[in-house]
CSV table of N, CA, C and O in Angstrom, one decimal:
chain,number,residue,atom,x,y,z
A,1,UNK,N,0.7,-1.2,0.0
A,1,UNK,CA,0.0,-0.2,-0.1
A,1,UNK,C,0.8,1.3,-0.1
A,1,UNK,O,1.9,1.2,0.7
A,2,UNK,N,0.5,2.1,-0.7
A,2,UNK,CA,1.1,3.2,-0.8
A,2,UNK,C,0.9,4.3,0.3
A,2,UNK,O,0.0,4.0,1.1
A,3,UNK,N,1.9,5.2,0.4
A,3,UNK,CA,2.0,6.2,1.5
A,3,UNK,C,0.4,7.1,1.3
A,3,UNK,O,-0.3,7.1,2.4
A,4,UNK,N,0.3,7.3,0.0
A,4,UNK,CA,-0.8,8.0,-0.1
A,4,UNK,C,-2.1,7.4,0.2
A,4,UNK,O,-3.1,7.8,0.8
A,5,UNK,N,-2.3,6.0,0.0
A,5,UNK,CA,-3.3,5.2,0.3
A,5,UNK,C,-3.6,5.3,1.6
A,5,UNK,O,-4.7,5.1,2.3
A,6,UNK,N,-2.3,4.9,2.4
A,6,UNK,CA,-2.4,4.7,3.9
A,6,UNK,C,-3.1,6.2,4.5
A,6,UNK,O,-3.8,6.1,5.2
A,7,UNK,N,-2.5,7.3,3.9
A,7,UNK,CA,-2.9,8.5,4.3
A,7,UNK,C,-4.5,8.6,4.2
A,7,UNK,O,-5.1,9.3,5.2
A,8,UNK,N,-4.9,8.4,3.1
A,8,UNK,CA,-6.3,8.3,2.7
A,8,UNK,C,-7.1,7.6,4.0
A,8,UNK,O,-8.1,8.0,4.4
A,9,UNK,N,-6.7,6.3,3.9
A,9,UNK,CA,-7.4,5.4,4.9
A,9,UNK,C,-7.4,5.9,6.1
A,9,UNK,O,-8.3,5.8,7.0
A,10,UNK,N,-6.2,6.7,6.7
A,10,UNK,CA,-6.1,7.1,8.3
A,10,UNK,C,-7.0,8.2,8.3
A,10,UNK,O,-7.9,8.5,9.1
A,11,UNK,N,-7.1,9.1,7.2
A,11,UNK,CA,-7.7,10.2,7.3
A,11,UNK,C,-9.4,10.0,7.0
A,11,UNK,O,-10.1,10.5,7.7
A,12,UNK,N,-9.8,8.9,6.3
A,12,UNK,CA,-10.8,8.4,6.3
A,12,UNK,C,-11.3,8.0,7.6
A,12,UNK,O,-12.7,8.2,7.9
A,13,UNK,N,-10.6,7.0,8.2
A,13,UNK,CA,-10.8,6.7,9.4
A,13,UNK,C,-11.3,7.8,10.5
A,13,UNK,O,-12.2,7.9,11.4
A,14,UNK,N,-10.3,8.6,10.6
A,14,UNK,CA,-10.3,9.9,11.5
A,14,UNK,C,-11.6,10.7,11.2
A,14,UNK,O,-12.4,11.1,12.0
A,15,UNK,N,-11.9,10.8,10.0
A,15,UNK,CA,-13.0,11.5,9.4
A,15,UNK,C,-14.4,10.8,9.8
A,15,UNK,O,-15.2,11.4,10.4
A,16,UNK,N,-14.1,9.5,9.9
A,16,UNK,CA,-15.2,8.7,10.1
A,16,UNK,C,-15.7,8.8,11.7
A,16,UNK,O,-16.7,9.1,12.0
A,17,UNK,N,-14.7,8.8,12.6
A,17,UNK,CA,-14.6,8.9,14.0
A,17,UNK,C,-15.1,10.3,14.4
A,17,UNK,O,-16.1,10.4,15.1
A,18,UNK,N,-14.6,11.2,13.8
A,18,UNK,CA,-15.0,12.6,14.0
A,18,UNK,C,-16.5,12.9,13.7
A,18,UNK,O,-17.1,13.2,14.1
A,19,UNK,N,-16.9,12.4,12.3
A,19,UNK,CA,-18.3,12.5,11.9
A,19,UNK,C,-19.2,11.8,13.0
A,19,UNK,O,-20.2,12.2,13.3
A,20,UNK,N,-18.7,10.5,13.3
A,20,UNK,CA,-19.6,9.9,14.3
A,20,UNK,C,-19.8,10.5,15.8
A,20,UNK,O,-20.8,10.6,16.2
A,21,UNK,N,-18.7,11.2,16.1
A,21,UNK,CA,-18.7,11.9,17.3
A,21,UNK,C,-19.5,13.1,17.3
A,21,UNK,O,-20.3,13.4,18.1
A,22,UNK,N,-19.5,13.7,16.2
A,22,UNK,CA,-20.4,14.7,15.7
A,22,UNK,C,-21.8,14.4,15.8
A,22,UNK,O,-22.8,15.2,16.3
A,23,UNK,N,-22.0,13.5,15.1
A,23,UNK,CA,-23.3,12.9,15.1
A,23,UNK,C,-24.0,12.6,16.3
A,23,UNK,O,-25.1,12.9,16.7
A,24,UNK,N,-23.1,12.0,17.3
A,24,UNK,CA,-23.5,11.3,18.3
A,24,UNK,C,-23.7,12.7,19.3
A,24,UNK,O,-24.7,12.8,20.3
A,25,UNK,N,-22.9,13.6,19.1
A,25,UNK,CA,-23.2,14.8,19.9
A,25,UNK,C,-24.6,15.5,19.7
A,25,UNK,O,-25.2,15.8,20.4
A,26,UNK,N,-24.8,15.7,18.3
A,26,UNK,CA,-25.8,16.4,17.8
A,26,UNK,C,-27.3,15.4,18.1
A,26,UNK,O,-28.1,15.8,18.7
A,27,UNK,N,-27.1,13.9,18.2
A,27,UNK,CA,-27.9,13.2,18.6
A,27,UNK,C,-28.5,13.3,20.0
A,27,UNK,O,-29.4,13.5,20.4
A,28,UNK,N,-27.5,13.5,20.8
A,28,UNK,CA,-27.6,13.7,22.3
A,28,UNK,C,-28.2,15.1,22.6
A,28,UNK,O,-29.3,15.2,23.4
A,29,UNK,N,-27.7,16.1,21.9
A,29,UNK,CA,-28.4,17.6,22.1
A,29,UNK,C,-29.9,17.5,21.6
A,29,UNK,O,-30.7,18.2,22.3
A,30,UNK,N,-30.2,16.8,20.5
A,30,UNK,CA,-31.4,16.6,20.0
A,30,UNK,C,-32.4,16.1,21.0
A,30,UNK,O,-33.5,16.4,21.0
A,31,UNK,N,-31.9,14.9,21.5
A,31,UNK,CA,-32.6,14.1,22.4
A,31,UNK,C,-32.9,14.9,23.8
A,31,UNK,O,-34.0,14.9,24.2
A,32,UNK,N,-32.0,15.7,24.2
A,32,UNK,CA,-32.1,16.4,25.2
A,32,UNK,C,-33.1,17.5,25.1
A,32,UNK,O,-34.1,18.0,25.8
A,33,UNK,N,-32.9,18.3,23.9
A,33,UNK,CA,-34.1,19.3,23.4
A,33,UNK,C,-35.5,18.6,23.3
A,33,UNK,O,-36.4,19.2,23.8
A,34,UNK,N,-35.4,17.3,22.7
A,34,UNK,CA,-36.9,16.7,22.7
A,34,UNK,C,-37.5,16.5,24.1
A,34,UNK,O,-38.6,16.7,24.4
A,35,UNK,N,-36.7,16.1,24.9
A,35,UNK,CA,-36.9,15.9,26.4
A,35,UNK,C,-37.6,17.0,26.9
A,35,UNK,O,-38.5,17.1,27.6
A,36,UNK,N,-36.7,18.3,26.6
A,36,UNK,CA,-37.5,19.5,27.3
A,36,UNK,C,-38.5,20.0,26.7
A,36,UNK,O,-39.5,20.3,27.5
A,37,UNK,N,-38.9,19.7,25.4
A,37,UNK,CA,-39.9,20.0,24.7
A,37,UNK,C,-41.2,19.2,25.0
A,37,UNK,O,-42.4,19.7,25.5
A,38,UNK,N,-41.0,18.0,25.5
A,38,UNK,CA,-41.8,17.0,26.1
A,38,UNK,C,-42.3,17.4,27.3
A,38,UNK,O,-43.4,17.4,27.8
A,39,UNK,N,-41.3,17.7,28.3
A,39,UNK,CA,-41.6,18.1,29.8
A,39,UNK,C,-42.6,19.6,29.5
A,39,UNK,O,-43.4,19.7,30.4
A,40,UNK,N,-42.1,20.3,28.6
A,40,UNK,CA,-42.8,21.7,28.6
A,40,UNK,C,-44.3,21.5,28.1
A,40,UNK,O,-45.1,21.9,28.6
A,41,UNK,N,-44.4,20.3,27.1
A,41,UNK,CA,-45.7,20.1,26.8
A,41,UNK,C,-46.7,19.4,27.6
A,41,UNK,O,-47.7,19.8,27.7
A,42,UNK,N,-45.9,18.7,28.5
A,42,UNK,CA,-46.7,18.0,29.8
A,42,UNK,C,-47.2,18.9,30.6
A,42,UNK,O,-48.3,18.8,31.0
A,43,UNK,N,-46.2,20.1,31.0
A,43,UNK,CA,-46.6,21.0,31.9
A,43,UNK,C,-47.8,21.8,31.3
A,43,UNK,O,-48.7,22.2,31.9
A,44,UNK,N,-47.8,22.2,30.0
A,44,UNK,CA,-48.7,23.1,29.6
A,44,UNK,C,-50.1,22.3,29.3
A,44,UNK,O,-51.0,22.7,29.4
A,45,UNK,N,-49.8,20.9,29.0
A,45,UNK,CA,-51.1,20.1,29.2
A,45,UNK,C,-51.9,20.0,30.3
A,45,UNK,O,-52.9,19.6,30.6
A,46,UNK,N,-50.7,19.9,31.6
A,46,UNK,CA,-51.4,20.0,33.0
A,46,UNK,C,-52.0,20.9,33.6
A,46,UNK,O,-52.9,20.9,34.2
A,47,UNK,N,-51.5,22.2,32.9
A,47,UNK,CA,-52.0,23.5,33.4
A,47,UNK,C,-53.5,23.7,33.4
A,47,UNK,O,-54.4,24.3,34.1
A,48,UNK,N,-54.2,23.4,32.4
A,48,UNK,CA,-55.7,23.5,32.2
A,48,UNK,C,-56.4,22.5,33.2
A,48,UNK,O,-57.3,22.8,33.8
A,49,UNK,N,-55.9,21.3,33.6
A,49,UNK,CA,-56.4,20.7,34.5
A,49,UNK,C,-56.3,21.2,35.9
A,49,UNK,O,-57.2,21.1,36.7
A,50,UNK,N,-55.1,21.7,36.2
A,50,UNK,CA,-54.7,22.5,37.3
A,50,UNK,C,-55.8,23.6,37.7
A,50,UNK,O,-56.4,23.7,38.8
A,51,UNK,N,-55.9,24.5,36.5
A,51,UNK,CA,-56.7,25.5,36.4
A,51,UNK,C,-58.1,25.0,36.5
A,51,UNK,O,-58.9,25.6,37.4
A,52,UNK,N,-58.6,23.9,35.8
A,52,UNK,CA,-60.0,23.7,36.2
A,52,UNK,C,-60.2,23.1,37.6
A,52,UNK,O,-61.2,23.4,38.1
A,53,UNK,N,-59.4,22.5,38.1
A,53,UNK,CA,-59.5,21.9,39.5
A,53,UNK,C,-59.7,23.0,40.4
A,53,UNK,O,-60.3,22.9,41.4
A,54,UNK,N,-58.8,24.0,40.2
A,54,UNK,CA,-58.6,25.3,41.1
A,54,UNK,C,-60.0,25.9,41.0
A,54,UNK,O,-60.8,26.5,41.8
A,55,UNK,N,-60.6,26.1,39.8
A,55,UNK,CA,-61.9,26.6,39.5
A,55,UNK,C,-63.0,25.8,40.1
A,55,UNK,O,-64.1,26.4,40.7
A,56,UNK,N,-62.9,24.7,40.0
A,56,UNK,CA,-63.9,23.6,40.7
A,56,UNK,C,-64.0,23.8,42.3
A,56,UNK,O,-64.9,24.1,42.8
A,57,UNK,N,-62.8,24.1,42.7
A,57,UNK,CA,-62.7,24.3,44.3
A,57,UNK,C,-63.3,25.5,44.5
A,57,UNK,O,-64.0,25.5,45.7
A,58,UNK,N,-63.1,26.7,43.8
A,58,UNK,CA,-63.6,27.9,44.1
A,58,UNK,C,-65.1,28.0,43.9
A,58,UNK,O,-65.7,28.6,44.7
A,59,UNK,N,-65.5,27.2,42.9
A,59,UNK,CA,-67.1,27.2,42.8
A,59,UNK,C,-67.4,26.6,43.6
A,59,UNK,O,-68.7,26.9,44.2
A,60,UNK,N,-67.1,25.5,44.1
A,60,UNK,CA,-67.7,24.9,45.5
A,60,UNK,C,-67.6,25.5,46.6
A,60,UNK,O,-68.7,25.7,47.5
A,61,UNK,N,-66.6,26.4,46.9
A,61,UNK,CA,-66.6,27.2,48.1
A,61,UNK,C,-67.5,28.4,48.0
A,61,UNK,O,-68.2,28.5,48.8
A,62,UNK,N,-67.8,28.8,46.8
A,62,UNK,CA,-68.8,29.9,46.5
A,62,UNK,C,-70.3,29.3,46.8
A,62,UNK,O,-71.0,30.0,47.4
A,63,UNK,N,-70.4,28.1,46.4
A,63,UNK,CA,-71.7,27.5,46.7
A,63,UNK,C,-71.8,27.5,48.1
A,63,UNK,O,-73.1,27.7,48.7
A,64,UNK,N,-71.1,27.0,48.7
A,64,UNK,CA,-70.9,26.7,50.3
A,64,UNK,C,-71.2,28.0,50.9
A,64,UNK,O,-72.1,28.3,51.9
A,65,UNK,N,-70.5,29.2,50.6
A,65,UNK,CA,-70.6,30.7,51.2
A,65,UNK,C,-72.2,31.0,50.9
A,65,UNK,O,-72.7,31.5,51.6
A,66,UNK,N,-72.5,30.8,49.6
A,66,UNK,CA,-74.0,31.1,49.2
A,66,UNK,C,-75.0,30.7,50.2
A,66,UNK,O,-75.9,31.3,50.6
A,67,UNK,N,-74.7,29.2,50.4
A,67,UNK,CA,-75.6,28.5,51.1
A,67,UNK,C,-75.8,29.0,52.6
A,67,UNK,O,-76.9,29.1,53.3
A,68,UNK,N,-74.6,29.2,53.2
A,68,UNK,CA,-74.5,29.9,54.4
A,68,UNK,C,-75.0,31.1,54.7
A,68,UNK,O,-75.7,31.6,55.6
A,69,UNK,N,-75.0,31.8,53.6
A,69,UNK,CA,-75.4,33.5,53.5
A,69,UNK,C,-76.7,33.0,53.5
A,69,UNK,O,-77.7,34.0,54.2
A,70,UNK,N,-77.4,32.4,52.8
A,70,UNK,CA,-78.9,32.2,52.7
A,70,UNK,C,-79.4,31.7,54.3
A,70,UNK,O,-80.6,32.3,54.8
A,71,UNK,N,-78.7,30.8,54.9
A,71,UNK,CA,-79.2,30.5,56.2
A,71,UNK,C,-79.0,31.5,57.2
A,71,UNK,O,-80.0,31.8,57.8
A,72,UNK,N,-78.1,32.3,56.9
A,72,UNK,CA,-77.6,33.5,57.9
A,72,UNK,C,-78.8,34.7,57.8
A,72,UNK,O,-79.3,35.1,58.9
A,73,UNK,N,-79.1,34.9,56.5
A,73,UNK,CA,-80.1,35.9,56.4
A,73,UNK,C,-81.4,35.3,56.9
A,73,UNK,O,-82.2,36.0,57.3
A,74,UNK,N,-81.8,34.1,56.7
A,74,UNK,CA,-83.0,33.7,57.2
A,74,UNK,C,-83.1,33.7,58.7
A,74,UNK,O,-84.1,34.1,59.4
A,75,UNK,N,-82.0,33.2,59.5
A,75,UNK,CA,-81.9,33.5,60.8
A,75,UNK,C,-82.0,34.9,61.2
A,75,UNK,O,-82.6,35.3,62.3
A,76,UNK,N,-81.5,35.8,60.5
A,76,UNK,CA,-81.4,37.4,60.9
A,76,UNK,C,-82.8,37.8,60.7
A,76,UNK,O,-83.5,38.5,61.5
A,77,UNK,N,-83.5,37.4,59.6
A,77,UNK,CA,-84.9,37.7,59.7
A,77,UNK,C,-85.8,37.2,60.8
A,77,UNK,O,-86.6,38.2,61.3
A,78,UNK,N,-85.5,36.1,61.0
A,78,UNK,CA,-86.4,35.7,62.2
A,78,UNK,C,-86.0,36.4,63.4
A,78,UNK,O,-86.9,36.5,64.2
A,79,UNK,N,-84.9,36.4,63.6
A,79,UNK,CA,-84.4,37.5,65.0
A,79,UNK,C,-85.1,38.7,65.0
A,79,UNK,O,-85.4,39.2,65.9
A,80,UNK,N,-84.9,39.3,64.0
A,80,UNK,CA,-85.6,40.8,63.8
A,80,UNK,C,-87.0,40.6,63.9
A,80,UNK,O,-87.5,41.5,64.9
A,81,UNK,N,-87.7,39.6,63.6
A,81,UNK,CA,-89.2,39.4,63.8
A,81,UNK,C,-89.4,39.1,65.2
A,81,UNK,O,-90.1,39.8,65.9
A,82,UNK,N,-88.6,38.5,65.7
A,82,UNK,CA,-88.6,38.0,67.5
A,82,UNK,C,-88.6,39.2,68.3
A,82,UNK,O,-89.2,39.4,69.2
A,83,UNK,N,-87.6,39.9,67.9
A,83,UNK,CA,-87.0,41.3,68.6
A,83,UNK,C,-88.3,42.2,68.4
A,83,UNK,O,-88.5,42.9,69.4
A,84,UNK,N,-88.8,42.6,67.3
A,84,UNK,CA,-90.0,43.4,67.0
A,84,UNK,C,-91.0,42.8,68.0
A,84,UNK,O,-91.8,43.8,68.6
A,85,UNK,N,-91.2,41.5,68.0
A,85,UNK,CA,-92.3,40.9,68.7
A,85,UNK,C,-92.4,41.2,70.3
A,85,UNK,O,-93.0,41.6,71.1
A,86,UNK,N,-90.9,41.1,70.7
A,86,UNK,CA,-90.6,41.6,72.2
A,86,UNK,C,-90.7,42.9,72.3
A,86,UNK,O,-91.4,43.3,73.3
A,87,UNK,N,-90.3,43.9,71.5
A,87,UNK,CA,-90.4,45.1,71.6
A,87,UNK,C,-91.9,45.8,71.7
A,87,UNK,O,-92.3,46.6,72.5
A,88,UNK,N,-92.6,44.9,71.0
A,88,UNK,CA,-94.2,45.2,70.9
A,88,UNK,C,-94.8,45.0,72.2
A,88,UNK,O,-95.5,45.7,72.9
A,89,UNK,N,-94.4,43.9,72.6
A,89,UNK,CA,-94.8,43.4,74.2
A,89,UNK,C,-94.4,44.1,75.2
A,89,UNK,O,-95.2,44.4,76.0
A,90,UNK,N,-93.2,44.4,75.2
A,90,UNK,CA,-92.7,45.2,76.3
A,90,UNK,C,-93.2,46.7,76.3
A,90,UNK,O,-93.8,47.2,77.2
A,91,UNK,N,-93.5,47.2,74.9
A,91,UNK,CA,-94.1,48.5,74.9
A,91,UNK,C,-95.6,48.5,75.4
A,91,UNK,O,-95.8,49.3,76.1
A,92,UNK,N,-96.4,47.5,75.1
A,92,UNK,CA,-97.7,47.3,75.6
A,92,UNK,C,-97.6,47.1,77.3
A,92,UNK,O,-98.6,47.7,78.1
A,93,UNK,N,-96.7,46.3,77.9
A,93,UNK,CA,-96.5,46.5,79.2
A,93,UNK,C,-96.1,47.5,79.9
A,93,UNK,O,-96.7,47.7,80.9
A,94,UNK,N,-95.3,48.1,79.2
A,94,UNK,CA,-95.0,49.6,79.9
A,94,UNK,C,-96.0,50.3,79.9
A,94,UNK,O,-96.2,51.3,80.9
A,95,UNK,N,-96.8,50.4,78.8
A,95,UNK,CA,-98.1,51.4,78.7
A,95,UNK,C,-99.1,51.0,79.7
A,95,UNK,O,-99.5,51.7,80.5
A,96,UNK,N,-99.2,49.8,80.0
A,96,UNK,CA,-100.1,49.3,81.2
A,96,UNK,C,-99.5,49.8,82.6
A,96,UNK,O,-100.2,50.1,83.3
A,97,UNK,N,-98.1,49.6,82.7
A,97,UNK,CA,-97.5,50.1,84.0
A,97,UNK,C,-97.8,51.4,84.2
A,97,UNK,O,-97.9,52.1,85.3
A,98,UNK,N,-97.5,52.3,83.2
A,98,UNK,CA,-97.7,53.7,83.2
A,98,UNK,C,-99.1,54.1,83.3
A,98,UNK,O,-99.4,55.0,84.3
A,99,UNK,N,-100.1,53.4,83.1
A,99,UNK,CA,-101.4,53.6,83.5
A,99,UNK,C,-101.7,53.4,84.9
A,99,UNK,O,-102.7,53.8,85.5
A,100,UNK,N,-101.3,52.3,85.3
A,100,UNK,CA,-101.4,51.9,86.7
A,100,UNK,C,-100.4,52.4,87.7
A,100,UNK,O,-100.3,52.2,88.9
A,101,UNK,N,-99.7,53.5,87.0
A,101,UNK,CA,-98.6,54.4,87.9
A,101,UNK,C,-97.7,53.6,88.6
A,101,UNK,O,-97.2,53.5,89.6
A,102,UNK,N,-97.1,52.7,87.8
A,102,UNK,CA,-96.1,51.4,88.3
A,102,UNK,C,-94.8,51.7,87.5
A,102,UNK,O,-94.8,51.8,86.3
A,103,UNK,N,-93.8,52.3,88.2
A,103,UNK,CA,-92.6,52.5,87.7
A,103,UNK,C,-91.5,51.5,87.6
A,103,UNK,O,-91.6,50.8,88.8
A,104,UNK,N,-91.0,51.2,86.7
A,104,UNK,CA,-89.9,50.1,86.7
A,104,UNK,C,-88.7,50.6,87.7
A,104,UNK,O,-88.3,51.5,87.6
A,105,UNK,N,-88.4,49.5,88.4
A,105,UNK,CA,-87.0,49.8,89.2
A,105,UNK,C,-85.9,49.6,88.1
A,105,UNK,O,-86.0,49.0,86.9
A,106,UNK,N,-84.7,50.3,88.5
A,106,UNK,CA,-83.6,50.3,87.7
A,106,UNK,C,-83.2,49.0,87.3
A,106,UNK,O,-82.8,48.7,86.1
A,107,UNK,N,-83.1,47.9,88.3
A,107,UNK,CA,-82.6,46.9,88.0
A,107,UNK,C,-83.3,46.0,86.8
A,107,UNK,O,-83.0,45.1,86.6
A,108,UNK,N,-84.6,46.6,86.7
A,108,UNK,CA,-85.6,45.7,85.9
A,108,UNK,C,-85.2,45.8,84.3
A,108,UNK,O,-85.7,45.2,83.3
A,109,UNK,N,-84.4,47.0,84.1
A,109,UNK,CA,-84.0,47.5,82.7
A,109,UNK,C,-82.7,47.1,82.4
A,109,UNK,O,-81.6,47.7,83.2
A,110,UNK,N,-82.4,46.2,81.7
A,110,UNK,CA,-81.3,46.0,81.2
A,110,UNK,C,-80.3,47.0,80.8
A,110,UNK,O,-80.7,48.1,80.1
A,111,UNK,N,-78.8,46.7,81.0
A,111,UNK,CA,-78.1,48.0,80.7
A,111,UNK,C,-77.9,48.2,79.3
A,111,UNK,O,-77.9,49.6,78.8
A,112,UNK,N,-78.0,47.2,78.5
A,112,UNK,CA,-77.9,47.6,77.0
A,112,UNK,C,-79.3,48.4,76.5
A,112,UNK,O,-79.2,49.1,75.8
A,113,UNK,N,-80.5,48.2,77.1
A,113,UNK,CA,-81.7,48.7,76.9
A,113,UNK,C,-81.7,50.2,77.4
A,113,UNK,O,-82.0,51.0,76.6
A,114,UNK,N,-80.9,50.4,78.5
A,114,UNK,CA,-80.8,51.8,79.1
A,114,UNK,C,-80.0,52.7,78.2
A,114,UNK,O,-80.2,53.6,78.0
A,115,UNK,N,-79.1,51.9,77.7
A,115,UNK,CA,-78.1,52.4,76.7
A,115,UNK,C,-78.9,52.9,75.4
A,115,UNK,O,-78.7,54.1,74.8
A,116,UNK,N,-79.6,52.2,75.0
A,116,UNK,CA,-80.2,52.3,73.7
A,116,UNK,C,-81.1,53.4,74.1
A,116,UNK,O,-81.5,54.2,73.0
A,117,UNK,N,-81.8,53.3,75.0
A,117,UNK,CA,-83.0,54.5,75.3
A,117,UNK,C,-82.3,55.8,75.5
A,117,UNK,O,-83.0,56.6,75.0
A,118,UNK,N,-81.0,55.6,76.1
A,118,UNK,CA,-80.2,57.2,76.0
A,118,UNK,C,-79.8,57.7,74.7
A,118,UNK,O,-79.8,59.0,74.5
A,119,UNK,N,-79.3,56.7,73.9
A,119,UNK,CA,-78.7,57.0,72.8
A,119,UNK,C,-79.7,57.0,71.4
A,119,UNK,O,-79.3,57.5,70.5
A,120,UNK,N,-80.5,56.2,71.8
A,120,UNK,CA,-81.5,55.9,70.3
A,120,UNK,C,-80.9,54.9,69.3
A,120,UNK,O,-81.4,54.8,68.3
A,121,UNK,N,-79.7,54.5,69.7
A,121,UNK,CA,-79.0,53.4,68.7
A,121,UNK,C,-78.6,52.1,69.5
A,121,UNK,O,-78.3,52.0,70.5
């Protein structure tokens, strides 16, 4: 074999090795890029599910708060009605006491009632 042929053979081998190394490196980089892209795609695909789950929790919370508000409003209406009934009854009893010249003793009037009568609120 001539020197030129040997040199071509060596250069061919070196070229093949270098080419293989570059191809291997490019393949590894491509695989890494593909993996990153797949991870990003998986995260992007999971975000709507996470958003949907968060929205469902929020909607359930809103339904619960609305139901509690409805109950509280009904309770407040009932308590207002009861307070008005007591006030009506007390007013009638005080009117009877006034007609009979009976004054209430200071301890007969609760301090909150005294404060309300004094301030009007």
